[in-house]
PDB file of C-alpha atoms in Angstrom:
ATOM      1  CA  UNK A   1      -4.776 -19.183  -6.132  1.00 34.00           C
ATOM      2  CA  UNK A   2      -3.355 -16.153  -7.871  1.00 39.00           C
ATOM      3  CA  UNK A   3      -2.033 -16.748 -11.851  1.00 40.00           C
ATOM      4  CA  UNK A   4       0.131 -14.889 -13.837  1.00 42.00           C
ATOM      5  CA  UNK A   5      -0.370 -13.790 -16.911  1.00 42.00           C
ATOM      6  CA  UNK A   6       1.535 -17.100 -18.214  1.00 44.00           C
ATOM      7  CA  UNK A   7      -0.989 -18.949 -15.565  1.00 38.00           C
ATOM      8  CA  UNK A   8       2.103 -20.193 -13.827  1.00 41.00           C
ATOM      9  CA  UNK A   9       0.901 -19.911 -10.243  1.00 40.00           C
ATOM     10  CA  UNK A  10       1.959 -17.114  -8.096  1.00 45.00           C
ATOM     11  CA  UNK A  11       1.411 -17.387  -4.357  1.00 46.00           C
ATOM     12  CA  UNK A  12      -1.206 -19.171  -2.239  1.00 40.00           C
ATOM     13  CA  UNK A  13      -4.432 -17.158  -1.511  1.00 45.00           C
ATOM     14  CA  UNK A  14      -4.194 -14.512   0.666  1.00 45.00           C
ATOM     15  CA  UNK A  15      -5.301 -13.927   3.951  1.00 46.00           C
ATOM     16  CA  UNK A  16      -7.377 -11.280   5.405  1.00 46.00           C
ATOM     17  CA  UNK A  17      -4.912  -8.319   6.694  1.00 46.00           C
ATOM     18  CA  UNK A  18      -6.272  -7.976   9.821  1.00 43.00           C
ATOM     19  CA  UNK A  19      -5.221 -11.315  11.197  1.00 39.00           C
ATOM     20  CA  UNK A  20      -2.342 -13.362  11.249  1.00 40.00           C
ATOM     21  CA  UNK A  21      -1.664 -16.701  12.551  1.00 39.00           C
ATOM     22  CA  UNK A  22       2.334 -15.570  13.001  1.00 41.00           C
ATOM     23  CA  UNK A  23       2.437 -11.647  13.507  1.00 44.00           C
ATOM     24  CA  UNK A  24       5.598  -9.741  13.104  1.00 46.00           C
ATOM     25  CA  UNK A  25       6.754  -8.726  16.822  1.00 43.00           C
ATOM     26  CA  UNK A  26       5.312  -5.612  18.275  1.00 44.00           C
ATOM     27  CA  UNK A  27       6.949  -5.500  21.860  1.00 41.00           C
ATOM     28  CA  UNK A  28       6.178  -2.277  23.585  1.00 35.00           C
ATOM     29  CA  UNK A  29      10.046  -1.410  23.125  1.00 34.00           C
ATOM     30  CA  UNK A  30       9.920  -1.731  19.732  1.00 52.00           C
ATOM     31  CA  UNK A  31       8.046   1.732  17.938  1.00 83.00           C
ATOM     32  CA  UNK A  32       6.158   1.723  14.565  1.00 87.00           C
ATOM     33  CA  UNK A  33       8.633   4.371  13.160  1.00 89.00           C
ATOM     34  CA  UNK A  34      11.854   1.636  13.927  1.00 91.00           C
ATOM     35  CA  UNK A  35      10.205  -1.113  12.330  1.00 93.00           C
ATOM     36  CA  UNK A  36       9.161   1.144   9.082  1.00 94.00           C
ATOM     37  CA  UNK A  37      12.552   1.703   8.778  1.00 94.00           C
ATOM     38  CA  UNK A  38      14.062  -1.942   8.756  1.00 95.00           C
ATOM     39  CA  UNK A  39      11.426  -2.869   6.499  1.00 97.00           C
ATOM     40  CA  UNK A  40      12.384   0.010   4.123  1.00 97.00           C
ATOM     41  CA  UNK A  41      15.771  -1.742   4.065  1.00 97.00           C
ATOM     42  CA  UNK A  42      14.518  -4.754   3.532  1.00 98.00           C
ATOM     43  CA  UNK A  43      12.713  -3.552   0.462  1.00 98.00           C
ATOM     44  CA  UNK A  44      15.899  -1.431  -0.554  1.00 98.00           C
ATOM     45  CA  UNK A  45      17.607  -5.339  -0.647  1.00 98.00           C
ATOM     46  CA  UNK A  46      14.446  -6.751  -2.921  1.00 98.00           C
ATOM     47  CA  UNK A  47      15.138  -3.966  -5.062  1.00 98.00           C
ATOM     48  CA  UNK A  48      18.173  -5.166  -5.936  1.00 97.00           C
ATOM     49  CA  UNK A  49      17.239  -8.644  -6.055  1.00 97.00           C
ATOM     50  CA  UNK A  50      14.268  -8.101  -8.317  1.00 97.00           C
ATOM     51  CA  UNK A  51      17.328  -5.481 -10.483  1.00 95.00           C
ATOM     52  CA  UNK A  52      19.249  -8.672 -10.802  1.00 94.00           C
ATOM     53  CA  UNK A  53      16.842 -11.167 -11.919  1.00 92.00           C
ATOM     54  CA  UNK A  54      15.349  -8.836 -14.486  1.00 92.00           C
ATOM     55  CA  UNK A  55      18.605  -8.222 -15.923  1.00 90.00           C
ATOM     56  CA  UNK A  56      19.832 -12.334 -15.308  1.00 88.00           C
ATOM     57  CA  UNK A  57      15.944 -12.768 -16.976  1.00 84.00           C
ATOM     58  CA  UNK A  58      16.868 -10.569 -20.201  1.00 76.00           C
ATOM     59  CA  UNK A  59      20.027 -12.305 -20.723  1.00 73.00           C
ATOM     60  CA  UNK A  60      19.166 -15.408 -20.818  1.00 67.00           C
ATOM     61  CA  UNK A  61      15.743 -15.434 -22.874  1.00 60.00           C
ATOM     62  CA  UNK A  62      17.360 -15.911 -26.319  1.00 53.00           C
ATOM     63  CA  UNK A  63      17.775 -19.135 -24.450  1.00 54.00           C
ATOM     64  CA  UNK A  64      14.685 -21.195 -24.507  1.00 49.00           C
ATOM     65  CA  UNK A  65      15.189 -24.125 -22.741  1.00 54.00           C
ATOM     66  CA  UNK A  66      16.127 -21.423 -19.776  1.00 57.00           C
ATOM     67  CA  UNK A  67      12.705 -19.505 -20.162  1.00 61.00           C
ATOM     68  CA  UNK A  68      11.128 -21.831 -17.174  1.00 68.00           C
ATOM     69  CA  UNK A  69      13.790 -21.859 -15.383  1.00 70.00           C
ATOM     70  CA  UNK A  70      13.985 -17.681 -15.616  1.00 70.00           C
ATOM     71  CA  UNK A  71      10.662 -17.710 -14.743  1.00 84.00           C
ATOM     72  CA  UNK A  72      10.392 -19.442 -12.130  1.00 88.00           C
ATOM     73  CA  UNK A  73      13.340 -17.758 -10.402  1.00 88.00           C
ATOM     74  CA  UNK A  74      11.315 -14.492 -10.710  1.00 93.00           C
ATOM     75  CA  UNK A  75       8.080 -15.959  -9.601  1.00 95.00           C
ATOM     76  CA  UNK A  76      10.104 -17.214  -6.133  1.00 95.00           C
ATOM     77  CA  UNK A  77      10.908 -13.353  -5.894  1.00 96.00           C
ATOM     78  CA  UNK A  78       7.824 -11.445  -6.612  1.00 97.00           C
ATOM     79  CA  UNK A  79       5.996 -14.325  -4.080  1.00 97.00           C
ATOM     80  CA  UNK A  80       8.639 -13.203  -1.762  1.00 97.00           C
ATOM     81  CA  UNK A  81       8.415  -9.394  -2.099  1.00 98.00           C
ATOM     82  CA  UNK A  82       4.570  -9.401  -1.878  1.00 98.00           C
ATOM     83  CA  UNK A  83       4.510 -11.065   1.463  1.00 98.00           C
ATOM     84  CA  UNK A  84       6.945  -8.285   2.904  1.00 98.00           C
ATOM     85  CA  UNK A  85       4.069  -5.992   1.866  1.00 98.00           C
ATOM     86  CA  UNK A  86       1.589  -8.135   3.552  1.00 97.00           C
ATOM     87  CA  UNK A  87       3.782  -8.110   6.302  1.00 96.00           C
ATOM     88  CA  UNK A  88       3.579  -4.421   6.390  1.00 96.00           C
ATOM     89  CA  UNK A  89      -0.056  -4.305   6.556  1.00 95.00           C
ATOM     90  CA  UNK A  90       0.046  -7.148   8.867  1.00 93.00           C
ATOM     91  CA  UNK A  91       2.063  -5.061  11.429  1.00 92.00           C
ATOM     92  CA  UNK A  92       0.703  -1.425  10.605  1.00 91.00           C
ATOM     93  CA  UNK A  93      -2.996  -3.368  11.897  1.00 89.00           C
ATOM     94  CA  UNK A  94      -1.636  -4.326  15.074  1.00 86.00           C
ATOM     95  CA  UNK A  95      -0.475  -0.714  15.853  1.00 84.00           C
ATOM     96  CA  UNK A  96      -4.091   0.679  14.568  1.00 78.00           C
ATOM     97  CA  UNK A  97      -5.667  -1.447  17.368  1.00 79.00           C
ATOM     98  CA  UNK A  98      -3.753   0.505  19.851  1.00 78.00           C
ATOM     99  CA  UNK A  99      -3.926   4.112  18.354  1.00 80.00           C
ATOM    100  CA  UNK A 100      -5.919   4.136  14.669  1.00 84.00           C
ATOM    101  CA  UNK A 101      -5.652   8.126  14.678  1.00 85.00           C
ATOM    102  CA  UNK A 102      -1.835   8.124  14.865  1.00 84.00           C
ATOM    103  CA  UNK A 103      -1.726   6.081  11.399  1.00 88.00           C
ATOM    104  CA  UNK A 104      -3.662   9.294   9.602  1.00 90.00           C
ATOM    105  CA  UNK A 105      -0.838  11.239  10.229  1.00 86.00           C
ATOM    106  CA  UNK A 106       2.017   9.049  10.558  1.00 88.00           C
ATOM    107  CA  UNK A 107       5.201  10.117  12.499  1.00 86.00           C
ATOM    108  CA  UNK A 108       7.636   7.868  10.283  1.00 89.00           C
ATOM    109  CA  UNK A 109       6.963   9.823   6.812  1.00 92.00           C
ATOM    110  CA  UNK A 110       8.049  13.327   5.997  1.00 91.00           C
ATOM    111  CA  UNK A 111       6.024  16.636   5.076  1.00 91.00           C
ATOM    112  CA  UNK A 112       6.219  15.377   1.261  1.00 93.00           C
ATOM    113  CA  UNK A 113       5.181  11.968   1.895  1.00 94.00           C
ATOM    114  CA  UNK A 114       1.862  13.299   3.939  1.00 93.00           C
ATOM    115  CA  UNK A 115       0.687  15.141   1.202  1.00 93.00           C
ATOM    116  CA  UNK A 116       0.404  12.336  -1.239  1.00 94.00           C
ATOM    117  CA  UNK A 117      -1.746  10.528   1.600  1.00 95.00           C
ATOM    118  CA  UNK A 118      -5.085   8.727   1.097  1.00 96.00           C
ATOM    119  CA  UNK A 119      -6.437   7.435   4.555  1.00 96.00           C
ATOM    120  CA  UNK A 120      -3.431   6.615   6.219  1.00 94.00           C
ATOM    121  CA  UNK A 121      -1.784   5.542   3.130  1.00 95.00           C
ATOM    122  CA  UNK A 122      -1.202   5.547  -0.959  1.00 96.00           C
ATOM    123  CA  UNK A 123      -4.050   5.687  -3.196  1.00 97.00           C
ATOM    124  CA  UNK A 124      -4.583   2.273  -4.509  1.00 98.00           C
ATOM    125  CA  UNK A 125      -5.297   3.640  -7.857  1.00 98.00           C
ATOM    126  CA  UNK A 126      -1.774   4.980  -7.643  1.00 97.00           C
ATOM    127  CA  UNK A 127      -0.514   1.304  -8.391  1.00 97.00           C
ATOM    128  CA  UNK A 128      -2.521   1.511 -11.317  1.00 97.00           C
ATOM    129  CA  UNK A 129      -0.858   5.126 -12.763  1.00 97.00           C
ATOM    130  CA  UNK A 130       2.368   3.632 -11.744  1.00 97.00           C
ATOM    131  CA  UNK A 131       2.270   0.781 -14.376  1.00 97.00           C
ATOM    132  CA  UNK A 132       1.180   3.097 -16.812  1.00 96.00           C
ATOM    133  CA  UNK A 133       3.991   5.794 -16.348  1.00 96.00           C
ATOM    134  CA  UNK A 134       6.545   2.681 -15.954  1.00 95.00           C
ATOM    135  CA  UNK A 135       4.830   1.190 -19.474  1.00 94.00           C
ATOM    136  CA  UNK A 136       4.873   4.560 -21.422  1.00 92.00           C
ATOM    137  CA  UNK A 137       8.695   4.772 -20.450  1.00 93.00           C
ATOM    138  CA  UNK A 138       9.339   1.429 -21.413  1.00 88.00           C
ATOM    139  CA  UNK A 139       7.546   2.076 -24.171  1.00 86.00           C
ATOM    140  CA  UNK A 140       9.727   5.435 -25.185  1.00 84.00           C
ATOM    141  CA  UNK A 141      12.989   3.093 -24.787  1.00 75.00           C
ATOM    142  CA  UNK A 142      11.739   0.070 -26.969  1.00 72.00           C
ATOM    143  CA  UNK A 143       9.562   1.696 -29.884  1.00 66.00           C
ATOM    144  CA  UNK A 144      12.330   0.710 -32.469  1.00 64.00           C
ATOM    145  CA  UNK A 145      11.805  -2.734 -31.633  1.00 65.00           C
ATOM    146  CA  UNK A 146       8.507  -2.857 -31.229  1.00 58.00           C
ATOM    147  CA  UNK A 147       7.645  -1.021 -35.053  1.00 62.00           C
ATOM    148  CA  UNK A 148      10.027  -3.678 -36.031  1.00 62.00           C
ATOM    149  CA  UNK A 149       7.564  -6.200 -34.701  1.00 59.00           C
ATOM    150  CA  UNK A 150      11.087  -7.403 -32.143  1.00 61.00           C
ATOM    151  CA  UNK A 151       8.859  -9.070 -28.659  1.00 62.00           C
ATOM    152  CA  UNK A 152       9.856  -6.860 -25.996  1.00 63.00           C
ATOM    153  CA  UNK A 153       8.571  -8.628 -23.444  1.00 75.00           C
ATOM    154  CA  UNK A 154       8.384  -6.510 -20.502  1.00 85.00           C
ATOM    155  CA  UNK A 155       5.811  -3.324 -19.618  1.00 91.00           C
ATOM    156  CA  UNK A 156       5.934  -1.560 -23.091  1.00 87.00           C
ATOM    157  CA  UNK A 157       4.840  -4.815 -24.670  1.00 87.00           C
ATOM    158  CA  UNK A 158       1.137  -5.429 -22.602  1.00 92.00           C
ATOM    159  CA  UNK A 159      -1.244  -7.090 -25.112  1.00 92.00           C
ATOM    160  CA  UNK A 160      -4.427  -5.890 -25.481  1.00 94.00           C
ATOM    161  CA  UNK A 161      -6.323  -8.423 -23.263  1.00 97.00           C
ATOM    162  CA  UNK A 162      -4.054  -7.186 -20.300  1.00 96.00           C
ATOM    163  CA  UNK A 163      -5.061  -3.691 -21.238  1.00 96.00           C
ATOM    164  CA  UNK A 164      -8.754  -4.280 -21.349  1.00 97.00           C
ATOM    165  CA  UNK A 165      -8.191  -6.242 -17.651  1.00 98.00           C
ATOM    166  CA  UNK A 166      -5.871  -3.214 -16.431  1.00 98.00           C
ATOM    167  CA  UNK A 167      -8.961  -0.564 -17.221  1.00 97.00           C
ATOM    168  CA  UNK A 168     -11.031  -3.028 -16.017  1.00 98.00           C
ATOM    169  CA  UNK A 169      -9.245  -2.746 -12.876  1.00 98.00           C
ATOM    170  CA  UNK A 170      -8.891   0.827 -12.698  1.00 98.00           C
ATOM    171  CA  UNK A 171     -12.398   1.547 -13.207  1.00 98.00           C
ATOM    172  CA  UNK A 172     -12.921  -0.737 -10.281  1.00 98.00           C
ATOM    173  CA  UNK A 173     -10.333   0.576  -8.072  1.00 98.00           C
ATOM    174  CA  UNK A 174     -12.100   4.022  -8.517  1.00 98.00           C
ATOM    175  CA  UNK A 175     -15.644   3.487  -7.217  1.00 98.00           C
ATOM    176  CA  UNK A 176     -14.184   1.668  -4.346  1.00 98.00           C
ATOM    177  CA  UNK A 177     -11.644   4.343  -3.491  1.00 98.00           C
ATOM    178  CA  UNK A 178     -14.824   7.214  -3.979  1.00 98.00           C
ATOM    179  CA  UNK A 179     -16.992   5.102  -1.747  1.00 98.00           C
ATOM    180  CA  UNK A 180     -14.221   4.915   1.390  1.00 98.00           C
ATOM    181  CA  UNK A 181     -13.819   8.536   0.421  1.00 97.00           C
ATOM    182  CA  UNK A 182     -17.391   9.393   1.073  1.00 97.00           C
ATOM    183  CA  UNK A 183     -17.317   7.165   4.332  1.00 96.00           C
ATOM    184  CA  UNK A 184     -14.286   9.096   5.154  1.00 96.00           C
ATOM    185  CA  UNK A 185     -16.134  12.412   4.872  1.00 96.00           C
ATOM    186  CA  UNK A 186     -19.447  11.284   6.884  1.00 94.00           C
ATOM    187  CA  UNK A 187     -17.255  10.564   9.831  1.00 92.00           C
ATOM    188  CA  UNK A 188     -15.484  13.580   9.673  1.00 93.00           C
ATOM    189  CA  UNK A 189     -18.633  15.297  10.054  1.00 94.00           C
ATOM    190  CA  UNK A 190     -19.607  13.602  12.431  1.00 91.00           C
ATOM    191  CA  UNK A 191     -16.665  15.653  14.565  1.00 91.00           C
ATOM    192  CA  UNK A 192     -19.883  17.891  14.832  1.00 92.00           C
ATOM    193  CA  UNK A 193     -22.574  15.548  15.669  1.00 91.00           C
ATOM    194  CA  UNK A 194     -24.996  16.170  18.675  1.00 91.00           C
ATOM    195  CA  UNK A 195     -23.166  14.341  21.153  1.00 88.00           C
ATOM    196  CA  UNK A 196     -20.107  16.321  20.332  1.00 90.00           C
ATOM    197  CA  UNK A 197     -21.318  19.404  20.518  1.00 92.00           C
ATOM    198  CA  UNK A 198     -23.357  18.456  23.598  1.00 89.00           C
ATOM    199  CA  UNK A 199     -20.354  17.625  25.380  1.00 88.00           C
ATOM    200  CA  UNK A 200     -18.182  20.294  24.258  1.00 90.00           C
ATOM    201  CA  UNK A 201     -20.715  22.772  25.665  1.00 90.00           C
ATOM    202  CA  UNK A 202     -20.984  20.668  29.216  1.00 87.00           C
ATOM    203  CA  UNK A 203     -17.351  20.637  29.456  1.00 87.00           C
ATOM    204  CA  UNK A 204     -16.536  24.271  28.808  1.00 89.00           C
ATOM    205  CA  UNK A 205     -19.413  25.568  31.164  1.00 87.00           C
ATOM    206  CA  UNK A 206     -18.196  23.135  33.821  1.00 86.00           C
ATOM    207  CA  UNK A 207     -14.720  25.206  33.129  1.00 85.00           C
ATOM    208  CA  UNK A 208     -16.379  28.206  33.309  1.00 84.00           C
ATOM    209  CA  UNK A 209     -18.203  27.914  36.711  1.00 83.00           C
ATOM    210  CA  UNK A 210     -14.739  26.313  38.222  1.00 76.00           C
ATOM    211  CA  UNK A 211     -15.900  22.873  38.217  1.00 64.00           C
ATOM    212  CA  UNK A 212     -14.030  19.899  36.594  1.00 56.00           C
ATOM    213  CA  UNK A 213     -13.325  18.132  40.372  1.00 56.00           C
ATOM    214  CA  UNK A 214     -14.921  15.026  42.134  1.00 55.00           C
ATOM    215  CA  UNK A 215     -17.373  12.683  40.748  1.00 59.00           C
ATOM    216  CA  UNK A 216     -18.655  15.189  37.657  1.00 65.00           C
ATOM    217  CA  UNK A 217     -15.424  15.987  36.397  1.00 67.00           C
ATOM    218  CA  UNK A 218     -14.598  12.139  36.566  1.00 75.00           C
ATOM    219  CA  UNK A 219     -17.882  11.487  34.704  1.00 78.00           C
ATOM    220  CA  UNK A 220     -17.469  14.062  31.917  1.00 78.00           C
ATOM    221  CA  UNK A 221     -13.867  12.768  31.405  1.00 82.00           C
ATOM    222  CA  UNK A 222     -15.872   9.223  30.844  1.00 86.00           C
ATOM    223  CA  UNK A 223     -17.780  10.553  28.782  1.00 86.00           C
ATOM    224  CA  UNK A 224     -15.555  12.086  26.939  1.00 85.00           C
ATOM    225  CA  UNK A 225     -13.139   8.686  26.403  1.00 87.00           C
ATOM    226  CA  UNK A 226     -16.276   7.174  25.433  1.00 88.00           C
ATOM    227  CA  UNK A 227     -17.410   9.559  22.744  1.00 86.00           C
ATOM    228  CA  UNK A 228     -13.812   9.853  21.275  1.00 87.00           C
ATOM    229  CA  UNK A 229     -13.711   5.861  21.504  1.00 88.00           C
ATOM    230  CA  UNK A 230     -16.817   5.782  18.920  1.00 89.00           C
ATOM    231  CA  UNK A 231     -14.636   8.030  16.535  1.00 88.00           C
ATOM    232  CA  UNK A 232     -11.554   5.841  16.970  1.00 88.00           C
ATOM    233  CA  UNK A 233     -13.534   2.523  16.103  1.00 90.00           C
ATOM    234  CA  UNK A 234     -15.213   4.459  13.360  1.00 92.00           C
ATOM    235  CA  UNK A 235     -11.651   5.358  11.672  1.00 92.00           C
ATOM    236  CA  UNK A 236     -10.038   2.297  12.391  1.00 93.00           C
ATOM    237  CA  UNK A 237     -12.434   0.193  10.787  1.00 94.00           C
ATOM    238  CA  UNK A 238     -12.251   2.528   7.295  1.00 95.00           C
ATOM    239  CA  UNK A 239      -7.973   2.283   7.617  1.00 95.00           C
ATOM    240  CA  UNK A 240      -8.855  -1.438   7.550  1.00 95.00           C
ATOM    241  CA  UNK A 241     -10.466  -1.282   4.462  1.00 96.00           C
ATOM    242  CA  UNK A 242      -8.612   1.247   3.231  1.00 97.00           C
ATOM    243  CA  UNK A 243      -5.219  -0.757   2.982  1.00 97.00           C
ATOM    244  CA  UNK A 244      -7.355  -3.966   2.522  1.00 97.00           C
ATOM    245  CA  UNK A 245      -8.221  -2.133  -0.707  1.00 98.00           C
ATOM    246  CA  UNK A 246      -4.844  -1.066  -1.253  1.00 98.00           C
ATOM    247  CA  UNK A 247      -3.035  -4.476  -0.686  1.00 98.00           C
ATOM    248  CA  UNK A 248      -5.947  -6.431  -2.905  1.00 98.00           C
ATOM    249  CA  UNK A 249      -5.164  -3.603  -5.891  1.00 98.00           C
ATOM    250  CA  UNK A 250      -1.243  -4.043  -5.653  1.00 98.00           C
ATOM    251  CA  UNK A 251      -1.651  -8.256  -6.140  1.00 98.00           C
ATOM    252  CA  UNK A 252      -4.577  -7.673  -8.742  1.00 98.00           C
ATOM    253  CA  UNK A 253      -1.654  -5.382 -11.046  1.00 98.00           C
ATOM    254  CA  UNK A 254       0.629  -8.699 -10.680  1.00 98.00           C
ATOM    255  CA  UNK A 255      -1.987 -10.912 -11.376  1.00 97.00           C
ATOM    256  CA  UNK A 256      -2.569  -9.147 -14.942  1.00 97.00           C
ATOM    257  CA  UNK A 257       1.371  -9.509 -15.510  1.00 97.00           C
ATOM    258  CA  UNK A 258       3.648 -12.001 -16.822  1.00 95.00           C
ATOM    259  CA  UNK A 259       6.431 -12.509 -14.164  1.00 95.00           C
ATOM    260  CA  UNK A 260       9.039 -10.113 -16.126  1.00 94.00           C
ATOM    261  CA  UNK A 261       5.983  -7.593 -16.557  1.00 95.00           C
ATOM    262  CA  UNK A 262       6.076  -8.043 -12.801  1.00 97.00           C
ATOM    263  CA  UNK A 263       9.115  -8.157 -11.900  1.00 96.00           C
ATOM    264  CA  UNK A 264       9.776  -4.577 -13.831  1.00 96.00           C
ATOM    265  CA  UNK A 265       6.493  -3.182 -11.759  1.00 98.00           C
ATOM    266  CA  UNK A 266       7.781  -4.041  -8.470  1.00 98.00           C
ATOM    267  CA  UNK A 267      10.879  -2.635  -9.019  1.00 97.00           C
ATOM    268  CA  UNK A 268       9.087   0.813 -10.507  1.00 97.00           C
ATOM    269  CA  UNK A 269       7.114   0.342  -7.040  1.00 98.00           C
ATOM    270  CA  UNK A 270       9.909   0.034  -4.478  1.00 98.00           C
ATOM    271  CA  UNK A 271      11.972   3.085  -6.725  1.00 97.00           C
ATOM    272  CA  UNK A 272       9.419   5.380  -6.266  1.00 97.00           C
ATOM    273  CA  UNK A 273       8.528   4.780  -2.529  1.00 97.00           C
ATOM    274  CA  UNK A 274      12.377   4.258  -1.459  1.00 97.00           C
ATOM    275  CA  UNK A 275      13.694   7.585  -3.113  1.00 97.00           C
ATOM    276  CA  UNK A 276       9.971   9.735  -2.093  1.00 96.00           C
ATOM    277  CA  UNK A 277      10.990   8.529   1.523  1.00 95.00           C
ATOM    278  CA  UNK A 278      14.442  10.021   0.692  1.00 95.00           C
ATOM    279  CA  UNK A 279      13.721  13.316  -0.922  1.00 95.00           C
ATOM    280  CA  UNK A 280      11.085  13.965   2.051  1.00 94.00           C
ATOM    281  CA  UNK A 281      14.007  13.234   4.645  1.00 91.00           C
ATOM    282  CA  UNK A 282      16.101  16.063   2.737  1.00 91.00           C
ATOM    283  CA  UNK A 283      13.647  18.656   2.696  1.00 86.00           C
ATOM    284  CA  UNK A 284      12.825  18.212   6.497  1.00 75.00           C
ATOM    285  CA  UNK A 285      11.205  16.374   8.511  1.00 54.00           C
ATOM    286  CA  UNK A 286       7.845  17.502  10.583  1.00 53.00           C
ATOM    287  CA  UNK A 287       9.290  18.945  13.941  1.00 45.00           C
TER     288      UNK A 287
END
């Protein structure tokens, strides 16, 4: 069971990613890039919804017989808007059965978004420099109040046991991120291994002398499926952990949070993703 910061509880324990006992559907009429887009609409409506209850949260806290009530209302959301990210990763596994080397350089983001990509995907540690951008901004707006010793009560106002968890996290989130990166790098070498080189050199002297027909052409092409095969396996299994890594940092930032702290992260979260998708669409997309 995940807590809050408040130890009201959050959501029921997670499963792992790469299963699900009720999978989003994944017809062969239906592409990766059209279902990315409903679910950024989707998360464009929790944005709004999570806008609402923060605001609905603010006004009512002078009110304490309301402050369950507020919370609880929030906690319903954030529970609601991490299982459309689950969902996400839920879906995205499915396609990297099929193809895991199309999800390295996905067709649905723009030039801009690429850049910013860590195997197939954010940086988890990006999470992590999110809250603290969010917090310093918050913290900008409400330092009146706060020298005044006025509660704030949302990411400008993290006490310092949530700091000491949030470094503990990031510290964390770091070596795990540097070890996937040096995984990432050893298979990318391997793009050079013996058999690779082997059977590049077969191949282009069987082009050379004219061959590439009848039963040794059909062989090296074997071959060659079954060599590239490896590879695929190899980078589908580090995108696993790579958004395993990436989902389990995301819930472990709410689980340091109270659910306003939350709420205010999630929205930071969705901002950021929903207008970077945007700004990438205006400067062009890859052609």
């Amino acid at each position: 069971m995940i807590l809050l910061e408040d130890t009201t509880p959050f959501m029921a324990e997670e499963e792992p990613i790469t299963s699900s006992s009720n999978p989003p559907p994944t017809s062969s009429s239906e592409s990766f890039n059209t279902f990315f887009e409903n679910w950024l609409r989707e998360q464009n409506s929790h944005l709004e919804e999570l806008v609402t209850a923060a605001n609905n949260h603010n006004e009512n806290e002078i009110e304490i017989e309301n402050e369950n009530e507020n919370d609880a209302v929030l906690l319903q959301l954030i529970e609601k808007v991490v299982r459309h990210y689950e969902q996400y990763y839920r879906t995205k596994s499915d396609w990297k059965k099929r193809d895991a080397i199309a999800m390295y350089t996905p067709s649905w983001l723009s030039n801009l978004e690429e850049v910013f990509l860590w195997i197939g995907g954010w940086r988890p540690t990006l999470a992590i420099h999110l809250l603290y951008s969010k917090s310093g901004i918050q913290l900008d707006a409400k330092l009146g109040d706060l020298i005044r010793g006025i509660t704030t009560g949302d990411l400008s106002d993290l006490s310092p046991k949530q700091m000491e968890k949030i470094d503990e996290l990031h510290r964390k989130t770091i070596h795990e991120e540097r070890v996937l990166t040096e995984k990432l790098a050893k298979v990318q070498e391997t793009a050079a291994d013996r058999s690779m080189v082997e059977l590049s050199s077969a191949v282009s002297e069987m082009m050379r002398s004219g061959g590439g027909g009848g039963g040794d052409g059909e062989e090296s092409e074997e071959r060659v499926e079954e060599v590239l095969e490896v590879k695929n396996g190899q980078m589908e299994e580090l995108l696993h952990r790579a958004d395993d890594l990436r989902l389990e940092t995301l819930k472990a930032v709410i689980e340091i949070l109270t659910p306003i702290q939350a709420a205010y992260f999630l929205i930071a979260a969705a901002e950021l993703h929903l207008r970077l998708h945007e700004w990438g669409k205006k400067r062009g997309n890859k052609q």
